[in-house]
Amino acid sequence: MTKIKSLADLRKMKEEVQSKIKLRENSDNSGQLVQIKVGMATCGIASGAKDTMKFFIEELEQEAIDAVVTQTGCMGFCYAEPTVEVILPNKEPVIFGHVGKEKVHEIVDAYIKRGELVDGIIPVNFKTIDD
Amino acid sequence: MRTLSEHILDIAQNSTRAGAKMIEIIVEESKKKDLCSLTISDNGCGMDEETLKQATNPFFTSRTTRKVGLGLPLLKQKAEDAGGSFSLKSEPGKGTKLRAEFQLSNIDRPPMGDIWDTLYLLFLSYRDIQLVYRHVTANGEFSISTSELNEALGDVSWQEKEIRNGIIELIKANLGEIGAAK
């Protein structure tokens, strides 16, 4: 592949691969997609949230899972950074703490693909049977 | 927070949280003046005088989720440690402008880091905000913005592998061309 050095090169590359790739997910159908929000405030960045976000993008791509990966602010669990909020379609959001490379793999493999809960969940939005 | 890239990512978050629709990040290097400066301006909600005074106090934050706010104080400390300076100007309703200067040759100047990854993640996450990055060295300048990328890439998902690698390669190649500091 030729080197991309200008916006024109980028456009050319896009036209070559356009038929193979997806369009931008618009917000109308985002409820039907897996959503990943990586906590990216000072505390998150200092603990490596940037790499965590990259790992998620790569891992989801490898597993061919349709998902939107984005950033969010501090969720208040600075002791457990990097923290990640995962929203599966029609499910309650779940927040995971201490998400490094290994954990990313575990979350994608067990929680997102098979719906099994994995260790490291921060219980914030749980409901008791009395609710 | 080992690199300037991480600080840029962090400060840009402040701007997005202030509701900015435009964020401009400028890095200027001058071997002649032995200076490396970082300027970030936005058109967010800005801060009043009282808040501005408190902004670099590590025990002040506008958040309610925690009691400390380390982003700005850490950057200020880094700049001052590296023989530079730090200033913050803001006007309510207009926006905020931050400037951090570092002595280029100073051993305590934070390395630039992987700015291409940082910018990619910012472009990807805030596609509705006009983000401009400009890098100036003695050999020339490089700039890239959300609107330029939107125009070149149209409606495709930027999360796609080819697009991701393309954006990162574009930034990397051009910064290499102008001999940007590591």
Tab-separated table of C-alpha atoms in Angstrom:
chain	number	residue	atom	x	y	z
A	1	MET	CA	0.000	0.000	0.000
A	2	THR	CA	1.195	3.497	-0.756
A	3	LYS	CA	2.179	5.842	2.011
A	4	ILE	CA	-0.444	8.297	3.181
A	5	LYS	CA	1.057	11.740	3.411
A	6	SER	CA	-1.762	14.090	2.585
A	7	LEU	CA	-5.517	14.399	2.884
A	8	ALA	CA	-5.742	13.565	-0.816
A	9	ASP	CA	-3.937	10.256	-0.162
A	10	LEU	CA	-6.324	9.616	2.692
A	11	ARG	CA	-9.325	10.247	0.458
A	12	LYS	CA	-7.924	7.935	-2.198
A	13	MET	CA	-7.367	5.191	0.333
A	14	LYS	CA	-10.912	5.636	1.609
A	15	GLU	CA	-12.337	5.296	-1.888
A	16	GLU	CA	-10.385	2.083	-2.370
A	17	VAL	CA	-11.691	0.469	0.796
A	18	GLN	CA	-15.114	2.131	0.907
A	19	SER	CA	-17.025	-0.909	-0.293
A	20	LYS	CA	-15.556	-3.061	2.457
A	21	ILE	CA	-16.114	-0.840	5.433
A	22	LYS	CA	-18.991	0.361	7.514
A	23	LEU	CA	-20.556	3.755	7.522
A	24	ARG	CA	-20.472	5.905	10.591
A	25	GLU	CA	-22.928	4.697	13.196
A	26	ASN	CA	-25.484	7.393	13.670
A	27	SER	CA	-26.968	8.049	17.049
A	28	ASP	CA	-30.402	6.736	16.016
A	29	ASN	CA	-29.328	3.120	16.133
A	30	SER	CA	-26.687	3.372	18.821
A	31	GLY	CA	-29.113	1.655	21.199
A	32	GLN	CA	-28.690	-1.496	19.136
A	33	LEU	CA	-24.914	-1.479	19.361
A	34	VAL	CA	-22.417	-2.365	22.011
A	35	GLN	CA	-21.181	0.874	23.545
A	36	ILE	CA	-17.866	1.196	25.341
A	37	LYS	CA	-17.042	4.339	27.275
A	38	VAL	CA	-13.511	4.665	28.558
A	39	GLY	CA	-12.965	7.017	31.501
A	40	MET	CA	-10.455	9.509	30.172
A	41	ALA	CA	-9.951	12.203	32.783
A	42	THR	CA	-6.610	12.962	34.447
A	43	CYS	CA	-6.881	9.893	36.678
A	44	GLY	CA	-7.716	7.602	33.757
A	45	ILE	CA	-5.014	8.918	31.448
A	46	ALA	CA	-2.397	8.667	34.213
A	47	SER	CA	-3.315	4.993	34.661
A	48	GLY	CA	-3.144	4.175	30.959
A	49	ALA	CA	-6.719	4.680	29.714
A	50	LYS	CA	-5.376	5.734	26.327
A	51	ASP	CA	-3.911	2.274	25.763
A	52	THR	CA	-7.059	0.665	27.143
A	53	MET	CA	-9.139	2.504	24.543
A	54	LYS	CA	-6.763	1.396	21.786
A	55	PHE	CA	-6.886	-2.214	22.988
A	56	PHE	CA	-10.690	-2.131	22.897
A	57	ILE	CA	-10.763	-0.814	19.336
A	58	GLU	CA	-8.296	-3.473	18.203
A	59	GLU	CA	-9.839	-6.357	20.111
A	60	LEU	CA	-13.395	-5.590	18.930
A	61	GLU	CA	-12.119	-5.335	15.389
A	62	GLN	CA	-10.412	-8.707	15.629
A	63	GLU	CA	-13.596	-10.306	16.929
A	64	ALA	CA	-15.680	-8.458	14.316
A	65	ILE	CA	-18.049	-7.012	16.904
A	66	ASP	CA	-20.018	-3.888	15.997
A	67	ALA	CA	-19.325	-1.447	18.757
A	68	VAL	CA	-18.872	2.224	19.394
A	69	VAL	CA	-15.835	3.067	21.489
A	70	THR	CA	-15.743	6.528	22.969
A	71	GLN	CA	-14.372	8.562	25.871
A	72	THR	CA	-16.048	9.873	28.944
A	73	GLY	CA	-15.002	11.873	31.991
A	74	CYS	CA	-14.140	10.696	35.470
A	75	MET	CA	-16.786	8.416	36.924
A	76	GLY	CA	-15.487	8.910	40.444
A	77	PHE	CA	-13.661	5.602	40.840
A	78	CYS	CA	-10.148	6.978	40.587
A	79	TYR	CA	-8.791	4.139	42.739
A	80	ALA	CA	-9.856	1.651	40.067
A	81	GLU	CA	-8.694	3.425	36.901
A	82	PRO	CA	-8.738	2.734	34.044
A	83	THR	CA	-12.500	2.331	34.345
A	84	VAL	CA	-14.739	1.350	31.478
A	85	GLU	CA	-18.502	1.448	31.087
A	86	VAL	CA	-19.916	-1.261	28.846
A	87	ILE	CA	-23.487	-1.025	27.581
A	88	LEU	CA	-24.857	-4.062	25.783
A	89	PRO	CA	-28.027	-3.494	23.723
A	90	ASN	CA	-31.093	-3.420	25.946
A	91	LYS	CA	-29.073	-4.042	29.099
A	92	GLU	CA	-28.106	-1.935	32.090
A	93	PRO	CA	-24.666	-0.335	31.865
A	94	VAL	CA	-21.904	-2.152	33.728
A	95	ILE	CA	-18.727	-0.456	34.970
A	96	PHE	CA	-15.471	-2.387	35.147
A	97	GLY	CA	-12.399	-1.243	37.076
A	98	HIS	CA	-8.659	-1.833	36.603
A	99	VAL	CA	-9.063	-2.505	32.899
A	100	GLY	CA	-5.654	-3.284	31.437
A	101	LYS	CA	-4.870	-5.247	28.295
A	102	GLU	CA	-5.711	-8.650	29.838
A	103	LYS	CA	-8.983	-7.351	31.226
A	104	VAL	CA	-9.983	-5.900	27.855
A	105	HIS	CA	-9.612	-9.350	26.355
A	106	GLU	CA	-11.612	-10.902	29.186
A	107	ILE	CA	-14.429	-8.352	28.926
A	108	VAL	CA	-14.731	-8.746	25.154
A	109	ASP	CA	-14.470	-12.516	25.266
A	110	ALA	CA	-16.699	-13.286	28.248
A	111	TYR	CA	-19.028	-10.335	28.809
A	112	ILE	CA	-19.591	-8.895	25.354
A	113	LYS	CA	-19.497	-12.135	23.377
A	114	ARG	CA	-21.076	-14.549	25.815
A	115	GLY	CA	-22.846	-12.331	28.326
A	116	GLU	CA	-20.974	-13.820	31.292
A	117	LEU	CA	-20.025	-11.441	34.053
A	118	VAL	CA	-16.330	-11.178	34.866
A	119	ASP	CA	-14.473	-10.018	37.990
A	120	GLY	CA	-13.805	-6.350	38.542
A	121	ILE	CA	-17.320	-4.931	38.270
A	122	ILE	CA	-17.900	-1.774	40.276
A	123	PRO	CA	-21.392	-2.047	41.706
A	124	VAL	CA	-22.973	1.357	41.216
A	125	ASN	CA	-26.274	0.841	39.557
A	126	PHE	CA	-27.344	-2.455	41.061
A	127	LYS	CA	-30.897	-2.905	42.239
A	128	THR	CA	-32.015	-5.006	45.170
A	129	ILE	CA	-35.169	-7.073	45.078
A	130	ASP	CA	-36.881	-4.417	47.203
A	131	ASP	CA	-36.482	-1.743	44.518
B	1	MET	CA	1.229	11.677	32.826
B	2	ARG	CA	4.626	11.117	31.308
B	3	THR	CA	4.195	12.797	27.945
B	4	LEU	CA	2.917	16.058	26.550
B	5	SER	CA	0.450	14.039	24.453
B	6	GLU	CA	-1.248	12.767	27.575
B	7	HIS	CA	-1.547	16.304	28.897
B	8	ILE	CA	-3.064	17.428	25.599
B	9	LEU	CA	-5.627	14.617	25.792
B	10	ASP	CA	-6.407	15.622	29.356
B	11	ILE	CA	-6.768	19.360	28.742
B	12	ALA	CA	-8.889	18.747	25.638
B	13	GLN	CA	-11.305	16.855	27.904
B	14	ASN	CA	-11.677	20.022	29.978
B	15	SER	CA	-12.675	21.911	26.839
B	16	THR	CA	-15.236	19.308	25.792
B	17	ARG	CA	-16.686	19.369	29.279
B	18	ALA	CA	-16.961	23.147	29.005
B	19	GLY	CA	-19.199	22.583	25.989
B	20	ALA	CA	-16.671	23.853	23.442
B	21	LYS	CA	-17.545	23.568	19.758
B	22	MET	CA	-14.038	24.525	18.686
B	23	ILE	CA	-10.723	23.466	20.197
B	24	GLU	CA	-7.414	24.610	18.813
B	25	ILE	CA	-4.184	22.939	19.879
B	26	ILE	CA	-0.914	24.504	18.787
B	27	VAL	CA	2.554	23.162	19.499
B	28	GLU	CA	5.440	25.421	18.536
B	29	GLU	CA	9.076	24.488	18.722
B	30	SER	CA	11.988	26.813	18.320
B	31	LYS	CA	15.552	25.574	18.629
B	32	LYS	CA	16.726	29.155	18.261
B	33	LYS	CA	14.775	30.352	21.269
B	34	ASP	CA	15.177	26.950	22.956
B	35	LEU	CA	11.450	26.909	23.512
B	36	CYS	CA	8.561	24.517	23.107
B	37	SER	CA	5.107	25.926	23.701
B	38	LEU	CA	1.678	24.411	23.914
B	39	THR	CA	-1.375	26.590	23.385
B	40	ILE	CA	-4.895	25.253	23.721
B	41	SER	CA	-7.860	27.533	23.168
B	42	ASP	CA	-11.531	26.734	23.124
B	43	ASN	CA	-14.869	28.509	22.842
B	44	GLY	CA	-16.424	26.722	25.799
B	45	CYS	CA	-18.252	28.235	28.731
B	46	GLY	CA	-15.126	29.829	30.229
B	47	MET	CA	-14.491	30.579	33.885
B	48	ASP	CA	-15.171	33.551	36.104
B	49	GLU	CA	-12.316	35.220	37.957
B	50	GLU	CA	-12.807	33.265	41.142
B	51	THR	CA	-12.788	29.885	39.371
B	52	LEU	CA	-9.814	30.886	37.256
B	53	LYS	CA	-7.789	31.693	40.371
B	54	GLN	CA	-8.638	28.304	41.791
B	55	ALA	CA	-8.112	26.333	38.584
B	56	THR	CA	-4.494	25.407	39.267
B	57	ASN	CA	-5.197	24.496	42.865
B	58	PRO	CA	-5.052	20.675	43.014
B	59	PHE	CA	-7.736	20.638	45.681
B	60	PHE	CA	-10.224	22.485	43.534
B	61	THR	CA	-12.470	20.931	40.914
B	62	SER	CA	-15.798	21.657	39.287
B	63	ARG	CA	-16.644	17.971	39.434
B	64	THR	CA	-18.777	16.379	42.063
B	65	THR	CA	-17.465	12.843	41.551
B	66	ARG	CA	-14.212	13.561	43.370
B	67	LYS	CA	-12.518	16.243	45.419
B	68	VAL	CA	-9.302	16.845	43.536
B	69	GLY	CA	-8.545	18.263	40.118
B	70	LEU	CA	-4.994	17.520	39.049
B	71	GLY	CA	-4.978	18.099	35.297
B	72	LEU	CA	-4.027	21.785	35.226
B	73	PRO	CA	-1.792	21.788	38.338
B	74	LEU	CA	0.247	18.875	36.965
B	75	LEU	CA	0.800	20.609	33.632
B	76	LYS	CA	1.744	23.831	35.420
B	77	GLN	CA	4.250	21.964	37.556
B	78	LYS	CA	5.750	20.229	34.504
B	79	ALA	CA	6.186	23.533	32.685
B	80	GLU	CA	7.779	25.255	35.650
B	81	ASP	CA	10.060	22.271	36.298
B	82	ALA	CA	11.272	22.444	32.712
B	83	GLY	CA	12.350	26.076	32.867
B	84	GLY	CA	9.108	27.317	31.355
B	85	SER	CA	5.919	29.037	32.380
B	86	PHE	CA	2.197	28.511	32.511
B	87	SER	CA	-0.697	30.882	31.965
B	88	LEU	CA	-4.432	30.546	31.815
B	89	LYS	CA	-6.868	33.143	30.524
B	90	SER	CA	-10.591	32.822	30.465
B	91	GLU	CA	-13.747	34.808	30.011
B	92	PRO	CA	-17.170	33.523	30.953
B	93	GLY	CA	-19.216	32.773	27.860
B	94	LYS	CA	-16.269	33.282	25.525
B	95	GLY	CA	-13.809	30.495	26.212
B	96	THR	CA	-10.469	29.632	27.701
B	97	LYS	CA	-6.897	29.878	26.513
B	98	LEU	CA	-4.071	27.952	28.069
B	99	ARG	CA	-0.402	28.362	27.370
B	100	ALA	CA	2.420	26.227	28.699
B	101	GLU	CA	6.032	26.861	27.798
B	102	PHE	CA	8.960	24.506	28.186
B	103	GLN	CA	12.649	24.975	27.642
B	104	LEU	CA	13.197	22.704	24.617
B	105	SER	CA	16.570	21.374	25.710
B	106	ASN	CA	15.592	20.970	29.356
B	107	ILE	CA	16.012	17.434	30.630
B	108	ASP	CA	12.715	17.760	32.492
B	109	ARG	CA	10.721	18.699	29.415
B	110	PRO	CA	8.137	15.934	28.979
B	111	PRO	CA	8.616	14.050	25.703
B	112	MET	CA	5.955	14.581	23.045
B	113	GLY	CA	4.801	10.955	23.148
B	114	ASP	CA	2.521	9.322	20.598
B	115	ILE	CA	0.593	12.420	19.620
B	116	TRP	CA	-0.824	10.623	16.535
B	117	ASP	CA	-2.667	8.113	18.736
B	118	THR	CA	-3.869	10.888	21.017
B	119	LEU	CA	-5.199	12.979	18.155
B	120	TYR	CA	-6.829	9.960	16.546
B	121	LEU	CA	-8.696	9.138	19.756
B	122	LEU	CA	-9.796	12.767	20.105
B	123	PHE	CA	-10.960	12.972	16.486
B	124	LEU	CA	-12.804	9.672	16.869
B	125	SER	CA	-14.538	10.554	20.123
B	126	TYR	CA	-15.476	14.144	19.353
B	127	ARG	CA	-16.422	14.153	15.721
B	128	ASP	CA	-18.960	16.896	16.275
B	129	ILE	CA	-16.402	19.296	17.715
B	130	GLN	CA	-14.119	21.227	15.389
B	131	LEU	CA	-10.688	20.190	16.602
B	132	VAL	CA	-7.623	21.777	15.050
B	133	TYR	CA	-4.075	20.637	15.678
B	134	ARG	CA	-1.138	22.666	14.430
B	135	HIS	CA	2.516	21.849	14.895
B	136	VAL	CA	5.171	24.398	13.970
B	137	THR	CA	8.916	23.799	13.760
B	138	ALA	CA	11.804	25.608	12.064
B	139	ASN	CA	11.318	23.294	9.054
B	140	GLY	CA	7.687	24.047	8.464
B	141	GLU	CA	4.267	23.430	9.866
B	142	PHE	CA	1.609	20.773	9.812
B	143	SER	CA	-2.025	21.120	10.674
B	144	ILE	CA	-4.998	18.833	10.668
B	145	SER	CA	-8.611	19.389	11.659
B	146	THR	CA	-11.893	17.602	12.125
B	147	SER	CA	-13.460	19.395	9.162
B	148	GLU	CA	-10.601	18.378	6.852
B	149	LEU	CA	-10.931	14.763	7.927
B	150	ASN	CA	-14.709	14.887	7.579
B	151	GLU	CA	-14.326	16.208	4.064
B	152	ALA	CA	-11.753	13.597	3.045
B	153	LEU	CA	-13.423	10.643	4.715
B	154	GLY	CA	-17.092	11.434	4.441
B	155	ASP	CA	-19.443	9.112	6.211
B	156	VAL	CA	-17.287	6.103	6.947
B	157	SER	CA	-16.692	4.918	10.485
B	158	TRP	CA	-13.309	6.188	11.690
B	159	GLN	CA	-13.044	3.166	13.900
B	160	GLU	CA	-12.378	0.956	10.853
B	161	LYS	CA	-8.850	-0.402	10.706
B	162	GLU	CA	-7.885	1.100	7.340
B	163	ILE	CA	-9.197	4.531	8.262
B	164	ARG	CA	-7.580	4.403	11.688
B	165	ASN	CA	-4.193	3.460	10.279
B	166	GLY	CA	-4.572	6.050	7.541
B	167	ILE	CA	-5.219	8.933	9.936
B	168	ILE	CA	-2.383	7.871	12.225
B	169	GLU	CA	0.020	7.432	9.322
B	170	LEU	CA	-0.875	10.846	7.911
B	171	ILE	CA	-0.085	12.597	11.184
B	172	LYS	CA	3.060	10.560	11.817
B	173	ALA	CA	4.502	11.087	8.330
B	174	ASN	CA	3.910	14.831	8.355
B	175	LEU	CA	5.317	15.378	11.821
B	176	GLY	CA	8.379	13.373	10.763
B	177	GLU	CA	8.701	15.583	7.709
B	178	ILE	CA	8.923	18.801	9.716
B	179	GLY	CA	11.265	17.191	12.235
B	180	ALA	CA	8.943	17.511	15.222
B	181	ALA	CA	10.584	16.869	18.596
B	182	LYS	CA	10.086	13.473	20.147
